[in-house]
mmCIF file of C-alpha atoms in Angstrom:
data_model
loop_
_atom_site.group_PDB
_atom_site.id
_atom_site.type_symbol
_atom_site.label_atom_id
_atom_site.label_comp_id
_atom_site.label_asym_id
_atom_site.label_seq_id
_atom_site.Cartn_x
_atom_site.Cartn_y
_atom_site.Cartn_z
ATOM 1 C CA GLN E 1 83.305 -22.128 -111.604
ATOM 2 C CA PRO E 2 82.622 -24.829 -114.172
ATOM 3 C CA GLY E 3 85.023 -27.743 -113.978
ATOM 4 C CA VAL E 4 86.185 -26.993 -110.425
ATOM 5 C CA ALA E 5 85.382 -29.633 -107.820
ATOM 6 C CA VAL E 6 84.368 -28.172 -104.457
ATOM 7 C CA GLN E 7 84.095 -30.126 -101.221
ATOM 8 C CA PRO E 8 84.012 -29.226 -97.538
ATOM 9 C CA VAL E 9 87.421 -28.962 -95.889
ATOM 10 C CA SER E 10 86.461 -31.626 -93.343
ATOM 11 C CA GLN E 11 85.862 -34.195 -96.122
ATOM 12 C CA PHE E 12 89.166 -33.294 -97.753
ATOM 13 C CA LEU E 13 91.090 -33.647 -94.486
ATOM 14 C CA GLU E 14 89.347 -36.908 -93.579
ATOM 15 C CA ARG E 15 91.105 -38.506 -96.546
ATOM 16 C CA PHE E 16 94.387 -37.875 -94.791
ATOM 17 C CA ARG E 17 93.058 -38.749 -91.321
ATOM 18 C CA LEU E 18 93.766 -35.209 -90.150
ATOM 19 C CA PHE E 19 90.199 -34.344 -89.263
ATOM 20 C CA ASP E 20 88.623 -37.687 -88.468
ATOM 21 C CA ASN E 21 86.213 -37.654 -85.572
ATOM 22 C CA ARG E 22 87.199 -41.215 -84.624
ATOM 23 C CA VAL E 23 90.319 -42.985 -83.433
ATOM 24 C CA GLU E 24 91.083 -46.472 -84.703
ATOM 25 C CA LEU E 25 91.658 -48.920 -81.859
ATOM 26 C CA GLY E 26 92.397 -52.338 -83.285
ATOM 27 C CA LYS E 27 89.455 -53.017 -85.548
ATOM 28 C CA ARG E 28 87.122 -50.739 -83.586
ATOM 29 C CA TYR E 29 86.695 -46.996 -83.861
ATOM 30 C CA VAL E 30 86.289 -44.825 -80.794
ATOM 31 C CA SER E 31 84.330 -41.577 -81.054
ATOM 32 C CA ALA E 32 85.882 -38.254 -80.094
ATOM 33 C CA GLN E 33 83.542 -38.158 -77.099
ATOM 34 C CA HIS E 34 85.156 -41.245 -75.583
ATOM 35 C CA ARG E 35 88.687 -40.438 -76.725
ATOM 36 C CA ALA E 36 89.416 -38.312 -73.636
ATOM 37 C CA GLU E 37 88.340 -41.121 -71.299
ATOM 38 C CA LEU E 38 90.235 -43.773 -73.261
ATOM 39 C CA PHE E 39 93.532 -41.915 -73.429
ATOM 40 C CA ASP E 40 93.093 -40.132 -70.090
ATOM 41 C CA LEU E 41 93.037 -36.682 -71.669
ATOM 42 C CA THR E 42 91.669 -34.513 -68.923
ATOM 43 C CA PRO E 43 90.334 -31.112 -69.924
ATOM 44 C CA LEU E 44 93.577 -29.626 -68.606
ATOM 45 C CA GLY E 45 95.607 -32.111 -70.638
ATOM 46 C CA PHE E 46 93.517 -31.410 -73.710
ATOM 47 C CA GLN E 47 93.995 -27.667 -73.264
ATOM 48 C CA ALA E 48 97.757 -28.141 -72.897
ATOM 49 C CA GLY E 49 97.832 -30.270 -76.049
ATOM 50 C CA LYS E 50 95.769 -27.744 -77.968
ATOM 51 C CA ARG E 51 98.021 -24.914 -76.767
ATOM 52 C CA ALA E 52 101.130 -26.850 -77.808
ATOM 53 C CA PHE E 53 99.627 -27.438 -81.251
ATOM 54 C CA ASP E 54 98.668 -23.763 -81.579
ATOM 55 C CA PHE E 55 102.120 -22.619 -80.492
ATOM 56 C CA ILE E 56 104.076 -24.927 -82.799
ATOM 57 C CA VAL E 57 101.925 -24.314 -85.889
ATOM 58 C CA ALA E 58 101.809 -20.534 -85.314
ATOM 59 C CA LEU E 59 105.588 -20.406 -84.819
ATOM 60 C CA LEU E 60 106.210 -22.401 -87.995
ATOM 61 C CA GLY E 61 103.696 -20.272 -89.895
ATOM 62 C CA LEU E 62 105.300 -17.036 -88.745
ATOM 63 C CA LEU E 63 108.790 -18.264 -89.608
ATOM 64 C CA LEU E 64 107.734 -19.409 -93.076
ATOM 65 C CA LEU E 65 105.602 -16.353 -93.819
ATOM 66 C CA PHE E 66 107.931 -13.707 -92.348
ATOM 67 C CA PRO E 67 109.471 -12.721 -95.729
ATOM 68 C CA ILE E 68 105.986 -12.432 -97.228
ATOM 69 C CA PHE E 69 104.860 -10.328 -94.238
ATOM 70 C CA ILE E 70 107.697 -7.872 -94.926
ATOM 71 C CA VAL E 71 106.711 -7.551 -98.586
ATOM 72 C CA ILE E 72 103.009 -7.063 -97.774
ATOM 73 C CA ALA E 73 103.759 -4.571 -94.958
ATOM 74 C CA ARG E 74 105.880 -2.478 -97.338
ATOM 75 C CA TRP E 75 103.189 -2.774 -100.003
ATOM 76 C CA VAL E 76 100.506 -1.536 -97.572
ATOM 77 C CA LYS E 77 102.693 1.403 -96.478
ATOM 78 C CA ARG E 78 103.491 2.287 -100.110
ATOM 79 C CA ASP E 79 99.818 2.003 -101.156
ATOM 80 C CA THR E 80 98.433 4.490 -98.602
ATOM 81 C CA PRO E 81 99.883 6.533 -95.747
ATOM 82 C CA GLY E 82 99.544 5.067 -92.292
ATOM 83 C CA PRO E 83 100.667 1.991 -90.379
ATOM 84 C CA ALA E 84 101.006 -1.382 -92.084
ATOM 85 C CA PHE E 85 99.100 -3.161 -89.326
ATOM 86 C CA TYR E 86 95.719 -2.620 -87.702
ATOM 87 C CA ARG E 87 95.455 -3.378 -84.010
ATOM 88 C CA GLY E 88 91.892 -3.700 -82.829
ATOM 89 C CA PRO E 89 90.760 -4.395 -79.275
ATOM 90 C CA ARG E 90 88.948 -7.709 -78.939
ATOM 91 C CA MET E 91 87.602 -9.632 -75.990
ATOM 92 C CA GLY E 92 88.900 -13.163 -75.575
ATOM 93 C CA ARG E 93 88.617 -15.967 -73.079
ATOM 94 C CA ASN E 94 87.343 -14.994 -69.632
ATOM 95 C CA GLY E 95 86.703 -11.428 -70.818
ATOM 96 C CA ARG E 96 90.393 -10.654 -71.298
ATOM 97 C CA ILE E 97 90.975 -7.806 -73.747
ATOM 98 C CA PHE E 98 93.753 -8.172 -76.323
ATOM 99 C CA GLN E 99 94.888 -6.312 -79.431
ATOM 100 C CA MET E 100 94.121 -8.389 -82.539
ATOM 101 C CA LEU E 101 96.644 -7.842 -85.314
ATOM 102 C CA LYS E 102 95.775 -7.603 -89.030
ATOM 103 C CA PHE E 103 97.208 -5.997 -92.120
ATOM 104 C CA ARG E 104 95.534 -2.590 -92.522
ATOM 105 C CA THR E 105 92.948 -2.637 -95.319
ATOM 106 C CA MET E 106 91.256 0.738 -94.805
ATOM 107 C CA PHE E 107 92.380 4.278 -95.400
ATOM 108 C CA GLU E 108 93.875 5.810 -92.265
ATOM 109 C CA ASN E 109 91.478 8.728 -91.765
ATOM 110 C CA SER E 110 88.638 9.710 -89.474
ATOM 111 C CA GLU E 111 85.905 8.505 -91.880
ATOM 112 C CA SER E 112 87.261 4.971 -91.631
ATOM 113 C CA TYR E 113 86.477 4.928 -87.917
ATOM 114 C CA SER E 114 83.303 6.997 -87.864
ATOM 115 C CA GLY E 115 81.429 4.998 -90.514
ATOM 116 C CA PRO E 116 79.381 1.842 -90.057
ATOM 117 C CA ARG E 117 81.029 -0.954 -88.088
ATOM 118 C CA LEU E 118 80.639 -3.501 -90.887
ATOM 119 C CA THR E 119 81.992 -3.119 -94.389
ATOM 120 C CA VAL E 120 79.965 -3.813 -97.499
ATOM 121 C CA ARG E 121 80.866 -4.505 -101.113
ATOM 122 C CA GLY E 122 82.247 -1.346 -102.704
ATOM 123 C CA ASP E 123 82.897 0.337 -99.315
ATOM 124 C CA SER E 124 84.858 3.519 -100.039
ATOM 125 C CA ARG E 125 86.891 3.158 -96.829
ATOM 126 C CA ILE E 126 88.722 0.085 -98.153
ATOM 127 C CA THR E 127 91.943 0.648 -100.096
ATOM 128 C CA PRO E 128 92.415 -1.066 -103.484
ATOM 129 C CA LEU E 129 95.149 -3.262 -101.992
ATOM 130 C CA GLY E 130 92.942 -3.793 -98.933
ATOM 131 C CA LYS E 131 90.192 -5.217 -101.135
ATOM 132 C CA TRP E 132 92.591 -7.830 -102.490
ATOM 133 C CA LEU E 133 93.964 -8.601 -99.022
ATOM 134 C CA ARG E 134 90.421 -9.119 -97.712
ATOM 135 C CA ASP E 135 89.329 -11.212 -100.704
ATOM 136 C CA THR E 136 92.305 -13.546 -100.249
ATOM 137 C CA LYS E 137 92.096 -13.393 -96.410
ATOM 138 C CA ILE E 138 95.809 -12.526 -96.297
ATOM 139 C CA ASN E 139 94.945 -9.600 -94.013
ATOM 140 C CA GLU E 140 94.157 -12.170 -91.291
ATOM 141 C CA LEU E 141 97.585 -13.869 -91.295
ATOM 142 C CA PRO E 142 99.211 -11.541 -88.719
ATOM 143 C CA GLN E 143 96.802 -13.086 -86.207
ATOM 144 C CA LEU E 144 99.305 -15.938 -86.065
ATOM 145 C CA TRP E 145 101.142 -13.619 -83.656
ATOM 146 C CA ASN E 146 98.044 -13.557 -81.423
ATOM 147 C CA VAL E 147 97.906 -17.364 -81.570
ATOM 148 C CA LEU E 148 101.606 -17.594 -80.682
ATOM 149 C CA LYS E 149 101.050 -15.308 -77.669
ATOM 150 C CA GLY E 150 98.126 -17.471 -76.505
ATOM 151 C CA GLU E 151 95.478 -14.785 -76.991
ATOM 152 C CA MET E 152 93.775 -16.715 -79.799
ATOM 153 C CA SER E 153 93.562 -20.303 -80.975
ATOM 154 C CA PHE E 154 93.235 -21.913 -84.401
ATOM 155 C CA VAL E 155 89.824 -23.230 -83.393
ATOM 156 C CA GLY E 156 87.347 -21.081 -81.517
ATOM 157 C CA PRO E 157 84.655 -18.436 -81.927
ATOM 158 C CA ARG E 158 85.297 -15.332 -84.004
ATOM 159 C CA PRO E 159 86.848 -12.622 -81.828
ATOM 160 C CA LEU E 160 84.346 -9.819 -81.368
ATOM 161 C CA SER E 161 85.100 -6.193 -80.781
ATOM 162 C CA ILE E 162 84.114 -4.956 -77.362
ATOM 163 C CA GLU E 163 81.251 -2.912 -78.833
ATOM 164 C CA ASP E 164 79.920 -5.913 -80.798
ATOM 165 C CA LEU E 165 80.035 -7.994 -77.620
ATOM 166 C CA ARG E 166 78.025 -5.338 -75.748
ATOM 167 C CA ILE E 167 75.400 -5.375 -78.511
ATOM 168 C CA MET E 168 75.317 -9.169 -78.438
ATOM 169 C CA ARG E 169 74.823 -9.162 -74.666
ATOM 170 C CA ARG E 170 71.883 -6.782 -75.012
ATOM 171 C CA GLU E 171 70.215 -8.710 -77.847
ATOM 172 C CA GLN E 172 70.868 -12.211 -76.497
ATOM 173 C CA SER E 173 71.006 -13.590 -73.013
ATOM 174 C CA PRO E 174 74.185 -12.716 -71.092
ATOM 175 C CA GLU E 175 74.495 -16.388 -70.122
ATOM 176 C CA TYR E 176 74.554 -17.461 -73.791
ATOM 177 C CA CYS E 177 77.122 -14.819 -74.599
ATOM 178 C CA ALA E 178 79.377 -15.830 -71.712
ATOM 179 C CA ARG E 179 79.001 -19.518 -72.483
ATOM 180 C CA THR E 180 79.733 -19.277 -76.214
ATOM 181 C CA ARG E 181 82.207 -16.410 -76.402
ATOM 182 C CA LEU E 182 84.063 -15.967 -73.162
ATOM 183 C CA GLN E 183 84.773 -19.579 -72.151
ATOM 184 C CA ASN E 184 86.912 -20.192 -75.234
ATOM 185 C CA LYS E 185 89.891 -18.483 -76.789
ATOM 186 C CA ALA E 186 88.989 -16.501 -79.880
ATOM 187 C CA GLY E 187 89.595 -18.400 -83.096
ATOM 188 C CA LEU E 188 91.731 -17.509 -86.055
#
């Protein structure tokens, strides 16, 4: 839009030192690569720190957003018959299957599940409220529950459905798929 300044999130966060790739040490900066050696953050320690961050932020997010979740869940149920939430099987770290939680954005009928796997603009399976929820990404917020449970993380690869993962394994090397998808927790 004219008059609206747009910049990458990383540049915005670097202003506040929240996403800087370096640590200041006196008058020298240490790269993220050497940070683990410098502060003795072993991979296990790093994973524990990342899990603690995920847990605390997800818990705070759920507590703050809980009233909004209730309003949206009622809105979804009032908009179309069916459950307020969609639970879809996804494969996470080390091939563990979990149920990813989202606000339901499609009509609850057989055509919604028998159609193409991906949605396109103007897809008739998406409810009017669902379109808005998808456009604003609010439908993704219940995944904070998955982060709180440790099934997902704030940073990681997009969680794929089991069928999408099978297709990916066929089209790409199984080693690539295992290395990029199954060694990390799925990301929010």
